[in-house]
Amino acid sequence: MKAAVLLSGGMGLRMGADIPKQYIRVSGKMLITYCLETLLAHPMIDVVQIVAEEEWRKVILDDVKENGLNAEKICGFSKPGTERQSSVFHALADLKGRMGDVFCGLAGENPERLASGAVLIHDAVRPNLSKEQVTDCFKALKKHDGVMPVLPMKDTVYLSEDGGRVSKLLDREKVFAGQAPEAFLFDKYYAANLRLMPDGICRIKGSTEPAVLAGMDVAMIPGDENNFKITTKADLKYFRKQKETGGCV
């Protein structure tokens, strides 16, 4: 049983738009819908749980249907948390609560399928998610507790203890930039997050951090430079140009 959690609860304040950036339309669909286009069509994903404010849930479903996507895989919505990882935990808890119905129903008479439960976590502001990246995450998960796509550092990397002066040079061969989606064995990852409740989870900065703190075996796989996060107006402009030119920029 494989579930995807799509995080869409952020406000996107750095964008300066009048709506959260994941709901901005580019070439006829919202940014979140580009993510759902990949997740809902992927043969390895059974269900998708979306973290979103109530006011946007119908908007999301309407855009999914208007773009001809398979809405049946969307098993529910979860409320956003005060921080990113608390939003993740809300979705995990909701999925855990549905395991007896949705998960077991999909597993049918194959207990091995239920036992191999996995969860993939993605951000709605990374609209260039590819089918290949999702597949690579699940394939690597067969031998590990978790998987994170990473990109190598191209620039010289320094550490600053106070944010104002250089403390030391880091070996960029040992430093990597993590990306979403990240994939984990469901039960182990749920337990890792549960251990951090209620206060510790608010200090978590990335989805893989709870897994690392819990001693889970997290593998790194090659990331995708095109799977960039839309944070600024320049990012959105670049993505819009990609879609208007058919991917040629």
Tab-separated table of N, CA, C and O in Angstrom, residues 100-215:
chain	number	residue	atom	x	y	z
A	100	GLY	N	-7.608	0.934	8.557
A	100	GLY	CA	-8.513	-0.204	8.685
A	100	GLY	C	-9.521	-0.302	7.565
A	100	GLY	O	-9.980	-1.386	7.218
A	101	ASP	N	-9.870	0.850	6.951
A	101	ASP	CA	-10.875	0.853	5.885
A	101	ASP	C	-10.236	0.938	4.507
A	101	ASP	O	-10.239	-0.010	3.737
A	102	VAL	N	-9.632	2.080	4.225
A	102	VAL	CA	-9.082	2.309	2.886
A	102	VAL	C	-7.901	1.396	2.598
A	102	VAL	O	-7.851	0.711	1.589
A	103	PHE	N	-6.915	1.363	3.515
A	103	PHE	CA	-5.699	0.603	3.262
A	103	PHE	C	-5.983	-0.887	3.159
A	103	PHE	O	-5.535	-1.556	2.250
A	104	CYS	N	-6.752	-1.433	4.115
A	104	CYS	CA	-7.032	-2.865	4.096
A	104	CYS	C	-7.904	-3.232	2.904
A	104	CYS	O	-7.752	-4.297	2.319
A	105	GLY	N	-8.807	-2.335	2.538
A	105	GLY	CA	-9.655	-2.605	1.377
A	105	GLY	C	-8.848	-2.702	0.105
A	105	GLY	O	-9.080	-3.572	-0.743
A	106	LEU	N	-7.821	-1.844	-0.021
A	106	LEU	CA	-6.978	-1.887	-1.212
A	106	LEU	C	-6.047	-3.087	-1.178
A	106	LEU	O	-5.684	-3.641	-2.201
A	107	ALA	N	-5.657	-3.507	0.026
A	107	ALA	CA	-4.757	-4.655	0.133
A	107	ALA	C	-5.474	-5.952	-0.212
A	107	ALA	O	-4.861	-6.912	-0.663
A	108	GLY	N	-6.805	-5.977	0.022
A	108	GLY	CA	-7.574	-7.170	-0.299
A	108	GLY	C	-7.086	-8.365	0.493
A	108	GLY	O	-6.913	-8.287	1.704
A	109	GLU	N	-6.838	-9.449	-0.198
A	109	GLU	CA	-6.398	-10.664	0.494
A	109	GLU	C	-4.885	-10.819	0.460
A	109	GLU	O	-4.367	-11.893	0.720
A	110	ASN	N	-4.198	-9.755	0.133
A	110	ASN	CA	-2.739	-9.811	0.044
A	110	ASN	C	-2.129	-9.072	1.235
A	110	ASN	O	-1.896	-7.874	1.170
A	111	PRO	N	-1.858	-9.754	2.354
A	111	PRO	CA	-1.330	-9.087	3.538
A	111	PRO	C	0.038	-8.478	3.317
A	111	PRO	O	0.407	-7.514	3.979
A	112	GLU	N	0.814	-9.010	2.363
A	112	GLU	CA	2.143	-8.468	2.101
A	112	GLU	C	2.052	-7.056	1.556
A	112	GLU	O	2.898	-6.215	1.818
A	113	ARG	N	1.004	-6.770	0.800
A	113	ARG	CA	0.853	-5.436	0.232
A	113	ARG	C	0.592	-4.417	1.341
A	113	ARG	O	1.100	-3.307	1.308
A	114	LEU	N	-0.208	-4.826	2.331
A	114	LEU	CA	-0.481	-3.929	3.446
A	114	LEU	C	0.758	-3.739	4.302
A	114	LEU	O	1.056	-2.642	4.765
A	115	ALA	N	1.512	-4.819	4.503
A	115	ALA	CA	2.708	-4.755	5.340
A	115	ALA	C	3.790	-3.891	4.718
A	115	ALA	O	4.638	-3.352	5.421
A	116	SER	N	3.774	-3.737	3.401
A	116	SER	CA	4.805	-2.948	2.721
A	116	SER	C	4.362	-1.506	2.538
A	116	SER	O	4.721	-0.855	1.571
A	117	GLY	N	3.547	-0.994	3.476
A	117	GLY	CA	3.028	0.368	3.369
A	117	GLY	C	4.126	1.406	3.294
A	117	GLY	O	5.130	1.330	4.007
A	118	ALA	N	3.937	2.370	2.423
A	118	ALA	CA	4.916	3.433	2.232
A	118	ALA	C	4.186	4.748	2.046
A	118	ALA	O	3.027	4.782	1.623
A	119	VAL	N	4.871	5.835	2.369
A	119	VAL	CA	4.294	7.159	2.163
A	119	VAL	C	5.306	8.039	1.449
A	119	VAL	O	6.497	8.039	1.770
A	120	LEU	N	4.828	8.760	0.452
A	120	LEU	CA	5.636	9.699	-0.324
A	120	LEU	C	5.164	11.100	0.034
A	120	LEU	O	3.958	11.369	0.006
A	121	ILE	N	6.075	11.991	0.373
A	121	ILE	CA	5.714	13.356	0.783
A	121	ILE	C	6.244	14.353	-0.236
A	121	ILE	O	7.428	14.359	-0.571
A	122	HIS	N	5.329	15.199	-0.732
A	122	HIS	CA	5.716	16.177	-1.750
A	122	HIS	C	5.119	17.542	-1.438
A	122	HIS	O	4.124	17.651	-0.706
A	123	ASP	N	5.728	18.575	-2.000
A	123	ASP	CA	5.260	19.952	-1.817
A	123	ASP	C	4.513	20.427	-3.060
A	123	ASP	O	4.992	20.250	-4.189
A	124	ALA	N	3.379	21.080	-2.842
A	124	ALA	CA	2.565	21.571	-3.956
A	124	ALA	C	3.266	22.668	-4.747
A	124	ALA	O	2.850	22.977	-5.868
A	125	VAL	N	4.325	23.254	-4.192
A	125	VAL	CA	5.043	24.313	-4.899
A	125	VAL	C	6.257	23.765	-5.659
A	125	VAL	O	7.135	24.531	-6.058
A	126	ARG	N	6.285	22.457	-5.856
A	126	ARG	CA	7.262	21.831	-6.765
A	126	ARG	C	6.456	21.174	-7.891
A	126	ARG	O	6.281	19.950	-7.899
A	127	PRO	N	5.954	21.968	-8.839
A	127	PRO	CA	5.025	21.454	-9.848
A	127	PRO	C	5.645	20.586	-10.931
A	127	PRO	O	4.922	19.919	-11.665
A	128	ASN	N	6.965	20.575	-11.042
A	128	ASN	CA	7.616	19.787	-12.095
A	128	ASN	C	7.957	18.369	-11.646
A	128	ASN	O	8.932	17.775	-12.110
A	129	LEU	N	7.162	17.819	-10.758
A	129	LEU	CA	7.385	16.448	-10.302
A	129	LEU	C	7.208	15.482	-11.470
A	129	LEU	O	6.206	15.511	-12.175
A	130	SER	N	8.192	14.611	-11.649
A	130	SER	CA	8.137	13.662	-12.761
A	130	SER	C	7.741	12.277	-12.296
A	130	SER	O	7.962	11.897	-11.138
A	131	LYS	N	7.166	11.520	-13.191
A	131	LYS	CA	6.809	10.122	-12.912
A	131	LYS	C	8.056	9.332	-12.557
A	131	LYS	O	8.036	8.478	-11.656
A	132	GLU	N	9.157	9.630	-13.244
A	132	GLU	CA	10.399	8.897	-13.024
A	132	GLU	C	10.944	9.108	-11.611
A	132	GLU	O	11.453	8.176	-10.982
A	133	GLN	N	10.823	10.350	-11.076
A	133	GLN	CA	11.336	10.618	-9.744
A	133	GLN	C	10.540	9.859	-8.686
A	133	GLN	O	11.098	9.319	-7.730
A	134	VAL	N	9.217	9.794	-8.861
A	134	VAL	CA	8.368	9.032	-7.941
A	134	VAL	C	8.748	7.555	-7.987
A	134	VAL	O	8.907	6.901	-6.949
A	135	THR	N	8.904	7.024	-9.186
A	135	THR	CA	9.269	5.615	-9.350
A	135	THR	C	10.615	5.319	-8.699
A	135	THR	O	10.771	4.306	-7.999
A	136	ASP	N	11.579	6.192	-8.897
A	136	ASP	CA	12.909	5.995	-8.315
A	136	ASP	C	12.858	5.977	-6.784
A	136	ASP	O	13.573	5.200	-6.141
A	137	CYS	N	12.016	6.816	-6.209
A	137	CYS	CA	11.874	6.844	-4.743
A	137	CYS	C	11.352	5.506	-4.227
A	137	CYS	O	11.896	4.928	-3.287
A	138	PHE	N	10.291	5.008	-4.845
A	138	PHE	CA	9.697	3.755	-4.385
A	138	PHE	C	10.618	2.563	-4.632
A	138	PHE	O	10.675	1.633	-3.819
A	139	LYS	N	11.355	2.581	-5.736
A	139	LYS	CA	12.287	1.491	-6.015
A	139	LYS	C	13.391	1.431	-4.968
A	139	LYS	O	13.742	0.357	-4.470
A	140	ALA	N	13.933	2.583	-4.613
A	140	ALA	CA	15.006	2.629	-3.616
A	140	ALA	C	14.496	2.253	-2.235
A	140	ALA	O	15.243	1.730	-1.405
A	141	LEU	N	13.215	2.498	-1.981
A	141	LEU	CA	12.632	2.218	-0.675
A	141	LEU	C	12.572	0.717	-0.378
A	141	LEU	O	12.424	0.312	0.773
A	142	LYS	N	12.705	-0.100	-1.398
A	142	LYS	CA	12.667	-1.554	-1.195
A	142	LYS	C	13.828	-2.041	-0.340
A	142	LYS	O	13.748	-3.097	0.291
A	143	LYS	N	14.918	-1.262	-0.304
A	143	LYS	CA	16.104	-1.683	0.438
A	143	LYS	C	16.438	-0.767	1.608
A	143	LYS	O	17.455	-0.956	2.280
A	144	HIS	N	15.593	0.233	1.860
A	144	HIS	CA	15.884	1.209	2.903
A	144	HIS	C	14.605	1.605	3.638
A	144	HIS	O	13.501	1.312	3.189
A	145	ASP	N	14.777	2.314	4.765
A	145	ASP	CA	13.633	2.820	5.530
A	145	ASP	C	13.092	4.114	4.951
A	145	ASP	O	11.935	4.476	5.190
A	146	GLY	N	13.949	4.831	4.253
A	146	GLY	CA	13.546	6.116	3.681
A	146	GLY	C	14.416	6.461	2.494
A	146	GLY	O	15.510	5.904	2.319
A	147	VAL	N	13.928	7.399	1.684
A	147	VAL	CA	14.652	7.815	0.477
A	147	VAL	C	14.488	9.326	0.293
A	147	VAL	O	13.379	9.854	0.430
A	148	MET	N	15.590	9.994	-0.029
A	148	MET	CA	15.546	11.427	-0.299
A	148	MET	C	16.336	11.752	-1.562
A	148	MET	O	17.523	11.444	-1.634
A	149	PRO	N	15.700	12.376	-2.562
A	149	PRO	CA	16.451	12.837	-3.731
A	149	PRO	C	17.333	14.024	-3.339
A	149	PRO	O	16.907	14.895	-2.571
A	150	VAL	N	18.544	14.056	-3.844
A	150	VAL	CA	19.465	15.151	-3.507
A	150	VAL	C	20.173	15.656	-4.762
A	150	VAL	O	20.290	14.954	-5.762
A	151	LEU	N	20.651	16.884	-4.653
A	151	LEU	CA	21.459	17.488	-5.700
A	151	LEU	C	22.828	17.828	-5.121
A	151	LEU	O	22.923	18.273	-3.973
A	152	PRO	N	23.889	17.615	-5.874
A	152	PRO	CA	25.222	17.978	-5.378
A	152	PRO	C	25.375	19.492	-5.335
A	152	PRO	O	24.701	20.228	-6.069
A	153	MET	N	26.243	19.963	-4.460
A	153	MET	CA	26.513	21.390	-4.362
A	153	MET	C	27.508	21.795	-5.448
A	153	MET	O	28.561	21.174	-5.588
A	154	LYS	N	27.177	22.831	-6.210
A	154	LYS	CA	28.046	23.285	-7.287
A	154	LYS	C	28.987	24.400	-6.824
A	154	LYS	O	30.079	24.566	-7.363
A	155	ASP	N	28.528	25.171	-5.856
A	155	ASP	CA	29.326	26.303	-5.381
A	155	ASP	C	30.154	25.916	-4.158
A	155	ASP	O	29.892	24.909	-3.499
A	156	THR	N	31.135	26.738	-3.858
A	156	THR	CA	31.895	26.556	-2.628
A	156	THR	C	30.960	26.832	-1.453
A	156	THR	O	30.183	27.779	-1.472
A	157	VAL	N	31.034	25.969	-0.429
A	157	VAL	CA	30.084	26.050	0.688
A	157	VAL	C	30.817	26.404	1.972
A	157	VAL	O	31.829	25.780	2.319
A	158	TYR	N	30.302	27.409	2.691
A	158	TYR	CA	30.915	27.854	3.935
A	158	TYR	C	29.928	27.730	5.090
A	158	TYR	O	28.711	27.780	4.899
A	159	LEU	N	30.444	27.595	6.296
A	159	LEU	CA	29.634	27.581	7.511
A	159	LEU	C	29.856	28.884	8.257
A	159	LEU	O	30.996	29.329	8.415
A	160	SER	N	28.762	29.472	8.696
A	160	SER	CA	28.839	30.687	9.517
A	160	SER	C	28.108	30.424	10.823
A	160	SER	O	26.926	30.087	10.823
A	161	GLU	N	28.797	30.601	11.938
A	161	GLU	CA	28.184	30.366	13.247
A	161	GLU	C	27.246	31.497	13.650
A	161	GLU	O	26.269	31.279	14.366
A	162	ASP	N	27.532	32.726	13.192
A	162	ASP	CA	26.727	33.877	13.614
A	162	ASP	C	25.943	34.521	12.474
A	162	ASP	O	25.221	35.496	12.680
A	163	GLY	N	26.075	33.984	11.263
A	163	GLY	CA	25.349	34.547	10.128
A	163	GLY	C	25.975	35.805	9.555
A	163	GLY	O	25.445	36.401	8.608
A	164	GLY	N	27.113	36.217	10.093
A	164	GLY	CA	27.758	37.437	9.620
A	164	GLY	C	29.186	37.235	9.158
A	164	GLY	O	29.691	37.988	8.326
A	165	ARG	N	29.845	36.210	9.690
A	165	ARG	CA	31.238	35.952	9.326
A	165	ARG	C	31.426	34.481	8.984
A	165	ARG	O	30.720	33.611	9.495
A	166	VAL	N	32.396	34.209	8.144
A	166	VAL	CA	32.699	32.830	7.759
A	166	VAL	C	33.415	32.135	8.903
A	166	VAL	O	34.419	32.640	9.419
A	167	SER	N	32.887	30.986	9.307
A	167	SER	CA	33.508	30.204	10.377
A	167	SER	C	34.473	29.170	9.812
A	167	SER	O	35.579	28.995	10.315
A	168	LYS	N	34.027	28.476	8.751
A	168	LYS	CA	34.927	27.510	8.121
A	168	LYS	C	34.376	27.091	6.764
A	168	LYS	O	33.195	27.285	6.467
A	169	LEU	N	35.259	26.527	5.972
A	169	LEU	CA	34.905	25.998	4.658
A	169	LEU	C	34.428	24.559	4.819
A	169	LEU	O	35.037	23.784	5.552
A	170	LEU	N	33.344	24.215	4.150
A	170	LEU	CA	32.828	22.849	4.182
A	170	LEU	C	33.245	22.108	2.921
A	170	LEU	O	33.432	22.722	1.867
A	171	ASP	N	33.382	20.826	3.032
A	171	ASP	CA	33.718	19.974	1.888
A	171	ASP	C	32.445	19.748	1.077
A	171	ASP	O	31.561	19.003	1.499
A	172	ARG	N	32.327	20.390	-0.065
A	172	ARG	CA	31.084	20.307	-0.828
A	172	ARG	C	30.816	18.907	-1.377
A	172	ARG	O	29.697	18.599	-1.774
A	173	GLU	N	31.835	18.054	-1.363
A	173	GLU	CA	31.625	16.669	-1.781
A	173	GLU	C	30.783	15.904	-0.757
A	173	GLU	O	30.224	14.848	-1.056
A	174	LYS	N	30.703	16.462	0.452
A	174	LYS	CA	29.938	15.812	1.522
A	174	LYS	C	28.645	16.547	1.863
A	174	LYS	O	27.950	16.169	2.807
A	175	VAL	N	28.334	17.594	1.107
A	175	VAL	CA	27.137	18.401	1.372
A	175	VAL	C	26.184	18.289	0.187
A	175	VAL	O	26.596	18.430	-0.972
A	176	PHE	N	24.918	18.061	0.473
A	176	PHE	CA	23.924	17.879	-0.578
A	176	PHE	C	22.671	18.697	-0.280
A	176	PHE	O	22.347	18.948	0.882
A	177	ALA	N	21.983	19.099	-1.334
A	177	ALA	CA	20.711	19.809	-1.202
A	177	ALA	C	19.575	18.812	-1.347
A	177	ALA	O	19.462	18.132	-2.369
A	178	GLY	N	18.762	18.686	-0.310
A	178	GLY	CA	17.655	17.741	-0.353
A	178	GLY	C	16.456	18.294	-1.113
A	178	GLY	O	16.224	19.501	-1.125
A	179	GLN	N	15.707	17.409	-1.748
A	179	GLN	CA	14.516	17.774	-2.494
A	179	GLN	C	13.313	16.967	-2.011
A	179	GLN	O	13.443	16.009	-1.259
A	180	ALA	N	12.148	17.380	-2.439
A	180	ALA	CA	10.946	16.544	-2.341
A	180	ALA	C	10.699	16.004	-3.751
A	180	ALA	O	11.096	16.653	-4.722
A	181	PRO	N	10.086	14.811	-3.861
A	181	PRO	CA	9.428	14.026	-2.827
A	181	PRO	C	10.406	13.169	-2.037
A	181	PRO	O	11.456	12.784	-2.536
A	182	GLU	N	10.027	12.897	-0.796
A	182	GLU	CA	10.755	11.961	0.046
A	182	GLU	C	9.819	10.791	0.357
A	182	GLU	O	8.617	10.995	0.495
A	183	ALA	N	10.369	9.606	0.461
A	183	ALA	CA	9.537	8.421	0.688
A	183	ALA	C	10.035	7.661	1.909
A	183	ALA	O	11.242	7.606	2.175
A	184	PHE	N	9.078	7.065	2.653
A	184	PHE	CA	9.423	6.359	3.889
A	184	PHE	C	8.517	5.157	4.077
A	184	PHE	O	7.381	5.131	3.586
A	185	LEU	N	9.017	4.149	4.835
A	185	LEU	CA	8.164	3.072	5.292
A	185	LEU	C	7.173	3.688	6.280
A	185	LEU	O	7.584	4.358	7.237
A	186	PHE	N	5.887	3.483	6.055
A	186	PHE	CA	4.871	4.248	6.772
A	186	PHE	C	4.959	4.090	8.284
A	186	PHE	O	5.024	5.082	9.022
A	187	ASP	N	4.941	2.860	8.778
A	187	ASP	CA	4.891	2.639	10.219
A	187	ASP	C	6.107	3.212	10.943
A	187	ASP	O	5.978	3.837	12.001
A	188	LYS	N	7.289	3.007	10.391
A	188	LYS	CA	8.500	3.524	11.027
A	188	LYS	C	8.517	5.048	11.022
A	188	LYS	O	8.923	5.686	12.001
A	189	TYR	N	8.062	5.632	9.916
A	189	TYR	CA	8.083	7.091	9.818
A	189	TYR	C	7.023	7.712	10.723
A	189	TYR	O	7.262	8.747	11.357
A	190	TYR	N	5.863	7.082	10.799
A	190	TYR	CA	4.818	7.574	11.692
A	190	TYR	C	5.322	7.561	13.136
A	190	TYR	O	5.144	8.534	13.887
A	191	ALA	N	5.961	6.470	13.534
A	191	ALA	CA	6.494	6.360	14.894
A	191	ALA	C	7.572	7.410	15.157
A	191	ALA	O	7.643	7.983	16.255
A	192	ALA	N	8.400	7.692	14.155
A	192	ALA	CA	9.465	8.687	14.295
A	192	ALA	C	8.886	10.078	14.542
A	192	ALA	O	9.425	10.867	15.336
A	193	ASN	N	7.789	10.389	13.869
A	193	ASN	CA	7.137	11.688	14.067
A	193	ASN	C	6.387	11.738	15.392
A	193	ASN	O	6.368	12.767	16.069
A	194	LEU	N	5.763	10.629	15.760
A	194	LEU	CA	5.003	10.575	16.999
A	194	LEU	C	5.902	10.849	18.199
A	194	LEU	O	5.483	11.481	19.175
A	195	ARG	N	7.150	10.389	18.129
A	195	ARG	CA	8.093	10.602	19.233
A	195	ARG	C	8.376	12.089	19.460
A	195	ARG	O	8.792	12.500	20.547
A	196	LEU	N	8.186	12.892	18.449
A	196	LEU	CA	8.496	14.321	18.531
A	196	LEU	C	7.317	15.164	19.010
A	196	LEU	O	7.465	16.371	19.221
A	197	MET	N	6.165	14.543	19.139
A	197	MET	CA	4.969	15.278	19.556
A	197	MET	C	5.004	15.519	21.070
A	197	MET	O	5.517	14.702	21.822
A	198	PRO	N	4.472	16.680	21.568
A	198	PRO	CA	3.827	17.718	20.760
A	198	PRO	C	4.739	18.886	20.386
A	198	PRO	O	4.440	19.656	19.483
A	199	ASP	N	5.855	19.050	21.093
A	199	ASP	CA	6.656	20.263	20.911
A	199	ASP	C	7.820	20.114	19.941
A	199	ASP	O	8.129	21.021	19.181
A	200	GLY	N	8.483	18.943	19.963
A	200	GLY	CA	9.676	18.757	19.148
A	200	GLY	C	9.427	18.861	17.665
A	200	GLY	O	10.299	19.298	16.905
A	201	ILE	N	8.241	18.505	17.230
A	201	ILE	CA	7.949	18.482	15.792
A	201	ILE	C	7.966	19.884	15.198
A	201	ILE	O	8.218	20.059	13.998
A	202	CYS	N	7.721	20.902	16.023
A	202	CYS	CA	7.705	22.283	15.530
A	202	CYS	C	9.103	22.783	15.180
A	202	CYS	O	9.242	23.796	14.488
A	203	ARG	N	10.117	22.084	15.656
A	203	ARG	CA	11.493	22.501	15.370
A	203	ARG	C	12.095	21.791	14.166
A	203	ARG	O	13.236	22.047	13.790
A	204	ILE	N	11.322	20.902	13.571
A	204	ILE	CA	11.805	20.143	12.415
A	204	ILE	C	11.747	21.002	11.151
A	204	ILE	O	10.757	21.677	10.882
A	205	LYS	N	12.810	20.968	10.358
A	205	LYS	CA	12.892	21.806	9.158
A	205	LYS	C	12.634	21.047	7.863
A	205	LYS	O	12.274	21.647	6.850
A	206	GLY	N	12.827	19.736	7.866
A	206	GLY	CA	12.635	18.962	6.642
A	206	GLY	C	12.023	17.614	6.943
A	206	GLY	O	12.172	17.083	8.052
A	207	SER	N	11.338	17.034	5.956
A	207	SER	CA	10.613	15.778	6.179
A	207	SER	C	11.513	14.617	6.574
A	207	SER	O	11.083	13.692	7.264
A	208	THR	N	12.764	14.635	6.151
A	208	THR	CA	13.667	13.534	6.453
A	208	THR	C	14.248	13.619	7.867
A	208	THR	O	14.684	12.612	8.422
A	209	GLU	N	14.214	14.791	8.470
A	209	GLU	CA	14.838	14.974	9.785
A	209	GLU	C	14.285	14.039	10.859
A	209	GLU	O	15.070	13.440	11.621
A	210	PRO	N	12.960	13.847	10.980
A	210	PRO	CA	12.470	12.899	11.994
A	210	PRO	C	12.998	11.484	11.788
A	210	PRO	O	13.284	10.771	12.753
A	211	ALA	N	13.138	11.084	10.526
A	211	ALA	CA	13.648	9.754	10.215
A	211	ALA	C	15.104	9.618	10.647
A	211	ALA	O	15.510	8.594	11.219
A	212	VAL	N	15.893	10.646	10.400
A	212	VAL	CA	17.307	10.622	10.789
A	212	VAL	C	17.437	10.595	12.310
A	212	VAL	O	18.238	9.836	12.866
A	213	LEU	N	16.640	11.409	12.993
A	213	LEU	CA	16.684	11.456	14.457
A	213	LEU	C	16.290	10.112	15.074
A	213	LEU	O	16.766	9.743	16.143
A	214	ALA	N	15.415	9.381	14.370
A	214	ALA	CA	14.966	8.073	14.867
A	214	ALA	C	15.897	6.941	14.477
A	214	ALA	O	15.647	5.781	14.813
A	215	GLY	N	16.982	7.255	13.763
A	215	GLY	CA	17.943	6.236	13.372
A	215	GLY	C	17.511	5.397	12.185
A	215	GLY	O	18.058	4.310	11.965
